[in-house]
Amino acid sequence: MLWLAITVLAYFILAVVFLVDKYLLINAIANPKVYAFLIGMAGLLVIVLIPFVNFYIPSPVQVVLSFSAGASFVLALLWFYKGLKDFAVSQVVPVIGAFNPLITFGLIYLLSPNKWTLSFYEIFSFILLIGGSILMTVEKEKSVTRLSLKISVIASFFFALSFVLTKYVYLAQPFLNGLIWTRIGGALMALMLFVIWPEIRQEIFKQKNNFEKRPFGILVLNQTAGAAAGLLQNWAIALAPLIFLAFINALQGLQYVFLLLFSIFLSFKFPRILKEFISRKIIIQRVVAILLIGLGLILLSFK
């Protein structure tokens, strides 16, 4: 199960990227549309691979699938960042962590002509992973509202759609060729956002000075690490059987486990970090979440 090891590594790197973003690269861009645009355009960097791979133009159906997969991912980011901007993390992330794998399952059963089945151990593992992911991020003090639920479900749908369409791309194309075409699709969607919303252009120019004040070397290194994690996640999608795409989503709870462990380690030098991530009231909740995710990972690994 190489895809499982690659997924774990991807979420490990994403946890590091998140930590650096939060504590070193301050003055973050506040507009979610700008975030989605920048990440979508950054995907074009994969075109540097074209001279080194057997790049070709796939069938029209595959071109549409590739563009749709990339565009869905950018739209998912747009709604995800909007949710994080308007609501607390604990009002958005747990909902996405619950709905994303479930919607992925639903799309697979809807779009796939084959009948896919899971064993009892795999179903139990899936439930444990989702439950652990929710426990890692939910906070009782901040309940989900109707609007935050709506935004989270929309983001979940586009994330799931992107995952499933990307898998169908990799079923018909070599990994790197499919990766390039999906990233082109994401860039086209980003350009569409750029055209539709002039505020994106205004925000980018306004943020120019903020970028110049940041430690440029760390910024580039961190974004490169994020791109590498995205590449690993796509590789896992390409390797995993279709029915296991939902498990890649459910395993996202590992990212928050790694984040918590990093925070505990760094708290010896920076006590404020641990204070922001955990309190005495929820430490048992986090421990239970880690145990659930760990057990789910063990069952998935051996069964």
Tab-separated table of C-alpha atoms in Angstrom:
chain	number	residue	atom	x	y	z
A	1	MET	CA	0.000	0.000	0.000
A	2	LEU	CA	2.488	2.580	-1.235
A	3	TRP	CA	-0.299	5.139	-1.651
A	4	LEU	CA	-0.918	5.070	2.117
A	5	ALA	CA	2.717	5.839	2.981
A	6	ILE	CA	2.786	8.649	0.408
A	7	THR	CA	-0.421	10.129	1.848
A	8	VAL	CA	1.020	10.130	5.378
A	9	LEU	CA	4.178	11.868	4.118
A	10	ALA	CA	2.119	14.476	2.244
A	11	TYR	CA	0.131	15.400	5.363
A	12	PHE	CA	3.328	15.518	7.404
A	13	ILE	CA	4.773	18.105	5.017
A	14	LEU	CA	1.500	20.062	4.934
A	15	ALA	CA	1.569	20.310	8.732
A	16	VAL	CA	5.031	21.880	8.558
A	17	VAL	CA	3.881	24.267	5.825
A	18	PHE	CA	0.888	25.337	7.911
A	19	LEU	CA	3.055	25.975	10.952
A	20	VAL	CA	5.516	28.116	9.001
A	21	ASP	CA	2.681	30.038	7.334
A	22	LYS	CA	1.081	30.799	10.684
A	23	TYR	CA	4.129	31.842	12.697
A	24	LEU	CA	6.764	33.106	10.280
A	25	LEU	CA	4.938	34.409	7.235
A	26	ILE	CA	2.708	36.975	8.917
A	27	ASN	CA	0.353	39.526	7.327
A	28	ALA	CA	-1.418	36.851	5.299
A	29	ILE	CA	-3.645	37.784	2.401
A	30	ALA	CA	-7.145	38.294	3.728
A	31	ASN	CA	-9.090	37.784	0.489
A	32	PRO	CA	-9.948	34.117	-0.204
A	33	LYS	CA	-10.305	34.873	-3.914
A	34	VAL	CA	-6.658	35.950	-3.999
A	35	TYR	CA	-5.576	32.767	-2.242
A	36	ALA	CA	-7.430	30.627	-4.769
A	37	PHE	CA	-6.009	32.650	-7.663
A	38	LEU	CA	-2.400	32.429	-6.484
A	39	ILE	CA	-2.522	28.686	-5.787
A	40	GLY	CA	-4.253	28.033	-9.104
A	41	MET	CA	-1.618	29.997	-11.014
A	42	ALA	CA	1.216	28.408	-9.041
A	43	GLY	CA	0.110	25.073	-10.459
A	44	LEU	CA	1.420	26.191	-13.843
A	45	LEU	CA	4.938	25.644	-12.537
A	46	VAL	CA	4.559	21.984	-13.478
A	47	ILE	CA	4.863	22.932	-17.152
A	48	VAL	CA	8.620	22.945	-16.621
A	49	LEU	CA	8.284	19.147	-16.646
A	50	ILE	CA	7.018	19.082	-20.240
A	51	PRO	CA	10.461	18.732	-21.907
A	52	PHE	CA	11.375	15.874	-19.554
A	53	VAL	CA	8.255	13.697	-19.831
A	54	ASN	CA	6.354	12.043	-22.632
A	55	PHE	CA	3.886	14.926	-22.794
A	56	TYR	CA	0.997	14.645	-25.213
A	57	ILE	CA	-2.499	15.990	-25.832
A	58	PRO	CA	-5.031	13.404	-24.605
A	59	SER	CA	-8.481	12.751	-26.032
A	60	PRO	CA	-11.065	15.570	-25.870
A	61	VAL	CA	-12.879	13.737	-23.068
A	62	GLN	CA	-9.680	13.537	-21.055
A	63	VAL	CA	-8.918	17.210	-21.669
A	64	VAL	CA	-12.360	18.128	-20.310
A	65	LEU	CA	-11.894	15.821	-17.308
A	66	SER	CA	-8.438	17.255	-16.600
A	67	PHE	CA	-9.599	20.851	-16.813
A	68	SER	CA	-12.666	20.081	-14.683
A	69	ALA	CA	-10.524	18.400	-12.013
A	70	GLY	CA	-8.168	21.385	-11.800
A	71	ALA	CA	-10.998	23.913	-11.876
A	72	SER	CA	-12.889	22.044	-9.125
A	73	PHE	CA	-9.824	22.174	-6.890
A	74	VAL	CA	-9.499	25.957	-7.273
A	75	LEU	CA	-13.219	26.403	-6.539
A	76	ALA	CA	-12.831	24.174	-3.470
A	77	LEU	CA	-9.986	26.379	-2.232
A	78	LEU	CA	-12.084	29.478	-2.852
A	79	TRP	CA	-14.919	28.234	-0.639
A	80	PHE	CA	-12.525	26.730	1.918
A	81	TYR	CA	-10.638	30.002	2.410
A	82	LYS	CA	-13.911	31.921	2.497
A	83	GLY	CA	-15.036	29.679	5.331
A	84	LEU	CA	-11.765	30.186	7.221
A	85	LYS	CA	-12.003	33.949	6.728
A	86	ASP	CA	-15.609	34.281	7.911
A	87	PHE	CA	-15.652	31.616	10.628
A	88	ALA	CA	-13.418	29.904	13.154
A	89	VAL	CA	-11.359	26.919	12.022
A	90	SER	CA	-13.370	24.629	14.299
A	91	GLN	CA	-16.584	25.683	12.537
A	92	VAL	CA	-15.292	24.745	9.082
A	93	VAL	CA	-12.569	22.090	9.166
A	94	PRO	CA	-14.491	19.388	11.120
A	95	VAL	CA	-17.451	19.659	8.733
A	96	ILE	CA	-15.208	19.350	5.695
A	97	GLY	CA	-13.382	16.472	7.369
A	98	ALA	CA	-16.701	14.658	7.745
A	99	PHE	CA	-18.412	15.466	4.444
A	100	ASN	CA	-15.432	15.316	2.077
A	101	PRO	CA	-14.837	11.532	2.384
A	102	LEU	CA	-18.569	10.788	2.361
A	103	ILE	CA	-19.194	12.848	-0.777
A	104	THR	CA	-16.163	11.209	-2.387
A	105	PHE	CA	-17.710	7.799	-1.716
A	106	GLY	CA	-21.012	8.975	-3.154
A	107	LEU	CA	-19.427	10.292	-6.345
A	108	ILE	CA	-17.464	7.072	-6.838
A	109	TYR	CA	-20.590	4.940	-6.574
A	110	LEU	CA	-22.467	7.349	-8.839
A	111	LEU	CA	-19.840	7.653	-11.572
A	112	SER	CA	-18.256	4.200	-11.520
A	113	PRO	CA	-19.973	1.419	-13.493
A	114	ASN	CA	-18.294	-1.202	-11.284
A	115	LYS	CA	-19.539	-2.349	-7.918
A	116	TRP	CA	-16.966	-1.506	-5.266
A	117	THR	CA	-17.026	-3.131	-1.885
A	118	LEU	CA	-15.096	-2.676	1.341
A	119	SER	CA	-14.365	-5.214	4.030
A	120	PHE	CA	-15.583	-4.807	7.593
A	121	TYR	CA	-12.093	-3.761	8.721
A	122	GLU	CA	-11.842	-1.151	5.974
A	123	ILE	CA	-15.253	0.321	6.819
A	124	PHE	CA	-14.374	0.392	10.525
A	125	SER	CA	-11.033	2.026	9.699
A	126	PHE	CA	-12.829	4.651	7.615
A	127	ILE	CA	-15.203	5.484	10.482
A	128	LEU	CA	-12.313	5.761	12.953
A	129	LEU	CA	-10.349	8.080	10.645
A	130	ILE	CA	-13.308	10.410	10.120
A	131	GLY	CA	-14.171	10.408	13.825
A	132	GLY	CA	-10.585	11.134	14.798
A	133	SER	CA	-10.314	13.951	12.268
A	134	ILE	CA	-13.450	15.596	13.620
A	135	LEU	CA	-12.300	15.289	17.241
A	136	MET	CA	-8.915	16.806	16.363
A	137	THR	CA	-10.493	20.045	15.147
A	138	VAL	CA	-13.905	20.505	16.740
A	139	GLU	CA	-14.415	22.858	19.694
A	140	LYS	CA	-17.614	22.850	21.742
A	141	GLU	CA	-17.341	26.589	22.398
A	142	LYS	CA	-17.732	27.356	18.680
A	143	SER	CA	-20.763	25.641	17.241
A	144	VAL	CA	-21.450	25.250	13.530
A	145	THR	CA	-23.879	27.780	12.073
A	146	ARG	CA	-26.171	27.317	9.101
A	147	LEU	CA	-23.982	29.549	6.911
A	148	SER	CA	-20.702	27.936	7.973
A	149	LEU	CA	-22.278	24.519	7.294
A	150	LYS	CA	-23.367	25.624	3.821
A	151	ILE	CA	-19.927	26.948	2.906
A	152	SER	CA	-18.197	23.860	4.306
A	153	VAL	CA	-20.436	21.458	2.384
A	154	ILE	CA	-19.861	23.365	-0.871
A	155	ALA	CA	-16.098	23.250	-0.294
A	156	SER	CA	-16.351	19.537	0.521
A	157	PHE	CA	-18.246	18.865	-2.702
A	158	PHE	CA	-15.646	20.584	-4.882
A	159	PHE	CA	-12.744	18.902	-3.039
A	160	ALA	CA	-14.398	15.500	-3.502
A	161	LEU	CA	-15.225	16.220	-7.148
A	162	SER	CA	-11.631	17.249	-7.803
A	163	PHE	CA	-10.314	14.053	-6.173
A	164	VAL	CA	-12.604	11.760	-8.148
A	165	LEU	CA	-12.104	13.494	-11.506
A	166	THR	CA	-8.344	13.525	-10.942
A	167	LYS	CA	-8.420	9.780	-10.350
A	168	TYR	CA	-10.277	9.233	-13.625
A	169	VAL	CA	-7.602	11.322	-15.339
A	170	TYR	CA	-4.841	9.143	-13.894
A	171	LEU	CA	-6.685	5.980	-14.910
A	172	ALA	CA	-6.333	7.022	-18.560
A	173	GLN	CA	-3.130	9.083	-18.592
A	174	PRO	CA	0.391	8.663	-17.219
A	175	PHE	CA	0.787	10.421	-13.875
A	176	LEU	CA	2.919	13.393	-14.950
A	177	ASN	CA	0.944	14.026	-18.138
A	178	GLY	CA	-2.324	14.021	-16.194
A	179	LEU	CA	-0.808	16.227	-13.498
A	180	ILE	CA	0.209	18.851	-16.059
A	181	TRP	CA	-3.218	18.932	-17.684
A	182	THR	CA	-5.091	19.191	-14.363
A	183	ARG	CA	-2.825	22.043	-13.293
A	184	ILE	CA	-3.505	23.843	-16.564
A	185	GLY	CA	-7.207	23.487	-15.801
A	186	GLY	CA	-6.668	24.989	-12.354
A	187	ALA	CA	-4.748	27.913	-13.854
A	188	LEU	CA	-7.520	28.573	-16.369
A	189	MET	CA	-10.059	28.714	-13.541
A	190	ALA	CA	-7.735	31.062	-11.626
A	191	LEU	CA	-7.522	33.327	-14.659
A	192	MET	CA	-11.304	33.297	-14.884
A	193	LEU	CA	-11.475	34.474	-11.277
A	194	PHE	CA	-8.918	37.161	-12.139
A	195	VAL	CA	-11.140	38.413	-14.969
A	196	ILE	CA	-14.428	38.201	-13.072
A	197	TRP	CA	-13.248	39.903	-9.865
A	198	PRO	CA	-11.098	43.044	-10.338
A	199	GLU	CA	-10.577	43.063	-6.559
A	200	ILE	CA	-8.098	40.210	-7.030
A	201	ARG	CA	-5.815	42.477	-9.051
A	202	GLN	CA	-6.197	45.283	-6.524
A	203	GLU	CA	-5.439	42.978	-3.588
A	204	ILE	CA	-2.340	41.520	-5.245
A	205	PHE	CA	-0.857	44.963	-5.877
A	206	LYS	CA	-1.788	46.063	-2.353
A	207	GLN	CA	-0.048	43.027	-0.879
A	208	LYS	CA	3.152	43.591	-2.839
A	209	ASN	CA	4.811	45.485	0.004
A	210	ASN	CA	3.797	42.807	2.525
A	211	PHE	CA	5.501	40.136	0.442
A	212	GLU	CA	8.630	42.259	0.197
A	213	LYS	CA	8.799	42.560	3.996
A	214	ARG	CA	8.675	38.808	4.534
A	215	PRO	CA	11.746	36.561	4.693
A	216	PHE	CA	11.787	35.752	0.980
A	217	GLY	CA	13.950	32.631	1.295
A	218	ILE	CA	11.610	31.065	3.858
A	219	LEU	CA	8.589	32.058	1.769
A	220	VAL	CA	9.938	30.326	-1.347
A	221	LEU	CA	11.080	27.259	0.594
A	222	ASN	CA	7.745	26.905	2.357
A	223	GLN	CA	5.706	27.253	-0.818
A	224	THR	CA	7.988	24.762	-2.540
A	225	ALA	CA	7.340	22.322	0.301
A	226	GLY	CA	3.599	22.882	-0.103
A	227	ALA	CA	3.860	22.173	-3.823
A	228	ALA	CA	5.809	18.988	-3.069
A	229	ALA	CA	3.079	17.870	-0.668
A	230	GLY	CA	0.468	18.501	-3.346
A	231	LEU	CA	2.508	16.449	-5.795
A	232	LEU	CA	2.717	13.582	-3.298
A	233	GLN	CA	-1.015	13.745	-2.657
A	234	ASN	CA	-1.682	13.514	-6.401
A	235	TRP	CA	0.698	10.570	-6.649
A	236	ALA	CA	-1.256	8.848	-3.888
A	237	ILE	CA	-4.473	9.502	-5.830
A	238	ALA	CA	-2.911	7.956	-8.919
A	239	LEU	CA	-1.756	4.847	-7.016
A	240	ALA	CA	-4.760	4.205	-4.765
A	241	PRO	CA	-7.657	2.037	-5.955
A	242	LEU	CA	-10.686	4.137	-6.837
A	243	ILE	CA	-12.665	3.125	-3.748
A	244	PHE	CA	-9.829	4.228	-1.454
A	245	LEU	CA	-9.885	7.878	-2.570
A	246	ALA	CA	-12.176	8.638	0.352
A	247	PHE	CA	-9.536	7.241	2.715
A	248	ILE	CA	-7.017	9.785	1.423
A	249	ASN	CA	-9.512	12.473	2.417
A	250	ALA	CA	-10.247	10.846	5.773
A	251	LEU	CA	-6.532	10.642	6.576
A	252	GLN	CA	-6.290	14.427	6.650
A	253	GLY	CA	-6.695	14.191	10.397
A	254	LEU	CA	-3.044	13.119	10.421
A	255	GLN	CA	-2.094	16.636	9.396
A	256	TYR	CA	-3.573	17.992	12.615
A	257	VAL	CA	-1.952	15.235	14.656
A	258	PHE	CA	1.446	16.215	13.255
A	259	LEU	CA	0.615	19.868	13.826
A	260	LEU	CA	-0.191	19.197	17.466
A	261	LEU	CA	3.006	17.209	17.970
A	262	PHE	CA	5.084	19.962	16.374
A	263	SER	CA	3.360	22.506	18.611
A	264	ILE	CA	4.148	20.517	21.749
A	265	PHE	CA	7.782	20.187	20.695
A	266	LEU	CA	8.136	23.890	19.866
A	267	SER	CA	6.315	24.978	23.015
A	268	PHE	CA	9.461	24.351	25.055
A	269	LYS	CA	11.011	27.340	23.292
A	270	PHE	CA	7.836	29.199	22.275
A	271	PRO	CA	5.161	28.588	24.966
A	272	ARG	CA	2.633	30.728	23.086
A	273	ILE	CA	2.429	28.160	20.281
A	274	LEU	CA	1.057	25.393	22.468
A	275	LYS	CA	-1.340	27.819	24.126
A	276	GLU	CA	-2.896	28.643	20.749
A	277	PHE	CA	-3.290	25.016	19.698
A	278	ILE	CA	-4.467	23.303	22.873
A	279	SER	CA	-5.901	23.983	26.300
A	280	ARG	CA	-6.320	21.816	29.384
A	281	LYS	CA	-10.035	21.445	28.685
A	282	ILE	CA	-9.544	19.678	25.369
A	283	ILE	CA	-6.328	17.716	25.868
A	284	ILE	CA	-8.288	14.486	26.507
A	285	GLN	CA	-10.279	15.099	23.341
A	286	ARG	CA	-7.055	15.434	21.324
A	287	VAL	CA	-5.585	12.268	22.868
A	288	VAL	CA	-8.732	10.279	22.027
A	289	ALA	CA	-8.642	11.675	18.492
A	290	ILE	CA	-5.031	10.569	18.052
A	291	LEU	CA	-5.892	7.085	19.322
A	292	LEU	CA	-8.814	6.812	16.884
A	293	ILE	CA	-6.714	7.944	13.929
A	294	GLY	CA	-3.869	5.663	14.954
A	295	LEU	CA	-6.155	2.649	15.268
A	296	GLY	CA	-7.812	3.451	11.949
A	297	LEU	CA	-4.406	3.727	10.296
A	298	ILE	CA	-3.305	0.384	11.749
A	299	LEU	CA	-6.455	-1.387	10.556
A	300	LEU	CA	-6.079	0.145	7.092
A	301	SER	CA	-2.412	-0.819	6.905
A	302	PHE	CA	-2.891	-4.465	7.820
A	303	LYS	CA	-6.290	-5.171	6.294
